[in-house]
Each structure stands twice: as structure tokens, then as C-alpha cells.
Amino acid sequence: MTTSLKLTDICDQFDRLFPQIDVHTHPSLEAVKSARSLLETAIASDAFILDCIEHELALIETSKLGSGLIPFFVQPTTGVQFSFGYWSPGASPGPHVHTAWTLTAVCRNTLNVLTYDTQTAIESGDLVIKKNIDATQGQVGFIHRVCVHEPINTSDRWTWTMHVTSPLDGQPSDEFPSDRFQFEQEQPVISDHPFSEVVRSRQRRVRLRYLRSILMTMSCERSAACLATCDRLGVKSQNHNLLITESPIKAQPYSNAQNRTYKLQRTHADLILKCKRTDTAATLLVDTPNGPEELVEMDPIAEPALQFVSQNLSFSADSLPGELSQLEQYQISETLENLGIYRSYT
Ligand SMILES: [Fe+2]
């Protein structure tokens, strides 16, 4: 179904449905259900999705990423927050409580959502399953007031969701005095450790690569402009070897000339990398706040390249040493980018 509903249309309707930001009251069940219907129509609209992607790309460009949901847009009048969720296979935030209305739209693939009996959770802290919902693409679920739930991507593909939440969500509620559950809210990256930059780079790359795969399925001036933004922000690859895409694109062999222009620099100059060799593998390790962490294990043939990487803050893909093909040089470089330890530059 194609509609031309835009983000501004949704916001106009939300102004009628929801209290203004300075009025700290919860809307009626009918208002939340109306918003749910609107969102269900909206996510079928390329115009709406592109509005949201443009905001998301602007958010990514600011690098203000962290774990959890990060709003790409906050409606100034109502304070309603719009966020995207990117769920790898098996991903789940675990059981958590919402203390105000929320909408969860499945934009791509599926999402399993367990809801728990709220009263039991309040009284005893025990989690008793109330509903087990398999939400499919295009469906929008809602929470009106307090609810304990646990979404999980039980599929073997990535899931893309949109979350529309009340500005009151996450605030302590008289209806839910228990402190047994975490509130789902933005967790800004606050550590000064160089590894924090790795985490941010991974988040940025996952988002850009997924958005790119969505944009590749569209064909209009705005989607082309968004793709150009993805390119500018450093995701030119069409080898979606980590993500299961909407339109898989066959990997292209890379030439030496292309590898020469594929330049990478470490995401933080103080980030410490080490290469470890065993009989069966070459492993790259990174220093984290919790000690060394194994990043990736490769065939021993990659050892000279990984040693080289651990000793150089910047390099081009064609300079990776060892008995590697041009495609292998490219794939190792791209893997380093996906891991968040290097960023491409021109
Ligand atoms: Fe949630």
C-alpha cells in the first residue's frame, strides 16, 4: 500500500491527540489507539519513512549515539519521541517496564513480544507471561499505561522497528513503585576510554548499512539523496556480508586501484590493538575498560595483515601484507570498519 503521509501530517494529528509537553497528563486509551492506526498507515508510506530516515541520518552525523533507543526526532509541541530500533538476530533488551504510552511499529521483518502481568510484577517482582505476540512487518503494537514487556528478534534476519513514545515514559510512576526493573531509556556513552569510540563507530555503521539496504529498495530523488548521505558518511560498500538485506547484492571483486583509495584510520589514536597467533587462527584483540577483548578470528593467512593493522593507525586496503587476494584485502579492511576500530576516509 502506498500513501503520501508525511511526518508533519502525523505531528499535526498528534497535536490533536496528545497533551502539550508542559501538561504532565496521560492521554486516553482512544487517543493512543488512534495514534497507533495513524502510525500503521504512515509506515507504509515511503514519504514518511524517508522523512524519518533523513532525521536519522542527521542524528548519525552528529555522532550522538549511545545504547538503547535514541530519538531521531522529538516533536516540540507534545514532546513525543520518535526512534528507530535495529535488532540483530536474537537481540533483546530483556524485560523492562514502560511507565507511559508507547507505540512499537515493525517496519521490516518480525518481532516477538512477551508481555508480563503488571500487577504480579508490582506485587512480587515475578514475571508471569500474559501474552506472547508475534508482530509481523507493518504491525504496530501499543502500551497505554504501565506495562512490563520483553521484545526479542527470534528470527534469523535483522529487524527494523520504529518506536514512538510519550515524554513521560521512563519517569517513575505511582502505579509502578517497584525498582526491580530497568527503565528503557537512552544510555549515553560517557566513558572516556578509547573503546567508547569503537562502540559508537559500530552503532553508526550498523545504522548506516541497514538504512542503505532500505534505501536501495526505493527509487526516487529523496532516496538517492539519502544514499549519497550514506556514502558521504562513509558507507559505500555494497557487500552486505554482515546484514541480511532487503535486496541482496552480489559481492564484486575489488581491484588494486579501488583498494588503493580505500583508506582507513583508527577510530581513536589511543586505541590499543594486538594480534595473537595460534596454530589454527590469527586473532585481533582490542583493549577495553574490562581488559583485552577478542575482536575477530581469521585464517592464519591473515596474520601478517593483522600484525600490520595493530601497528598502524592508518593504511589503505592495498597495503595489507601477506598472501592475500585483492578481494581478501578489501574484506579484511571492511571487517575492521564493521568492528568499529577503523573508519574509512577520503
Ligand atoms: Fe520496550
Coordinates of N, CA and C and ligand atoms in Angstrom, one line a residue, residues 69 87 93-94 96-98 102 104 143 149-151 163 169 184, ligand 1:
L69 N 17.4 3.2 22.8 CA 16.7 4.0 21.8 C 17.1 5.5 21.9
W87 N 17.6 -4.5 15.3 CA 17.7 -5.7 16.1 C 18.4 -6.8 15.3
P93 N 16.4 -6.4 24.6 CA 16.8 -5.6 25.8 C 16.5 -6.2 27.1
G94 N 15.8 -7.4 27.1 CA 15.4 -8.0 28.3 C 14.1 -7.4 28.8
H96 N 11.6 -5.2 30.7 CA 11.7 -3.8 31.2 C 10.3 -3.2 31.3
V97 N 10.2 -2.1 32.0 CA 8.9 -1.5 32.3 C 8.8 -0.2 31.5
H98 N 7.6 0.0 30.9 CA 7.2 1.3 30.4 C 6.2 1.9 31.3
T102 N 3.4 3.9 24.7 CA 4.4 3.8 23.6 C 3.8 3.0 22.5
T104 N 5.1 0.6 19.1 CA 6.2 -0.1 18.5 C 5.7 -0.6 17.1
I143 N 1.3 0.3 24.1 CA 1.1 0.2 25.5 C 0.4 1.5 25.9
H149 N 7.3 -5.6 29.5 CA 7.4 -6.4 28.4 C 8.8 -6.8 28.0
E150 N 8.9 -7.7 27.0 CA 10.3 -8.1 26.6 C 10.2 -8.5 25.1
P151 N 10.7 -7.5 24.3 CA 10.7 -7.8 22.8 C 12.0 -8.6 22.5
H163 N 9.9 3.3 17.2 CA 9.3 3.5 18.5 C 8.8 4.9 18.7
D169 N 7.4 8.5 29.5 CA 7.8 7.2 29.6 C 9.2 7.2 30.2
E184 N 13.6 1.6 30.2 CA 14.2 1.7 28.9 C 14.4 3.1 28.5
Ligands
FE1 FE 10.1 -1.6 25.4

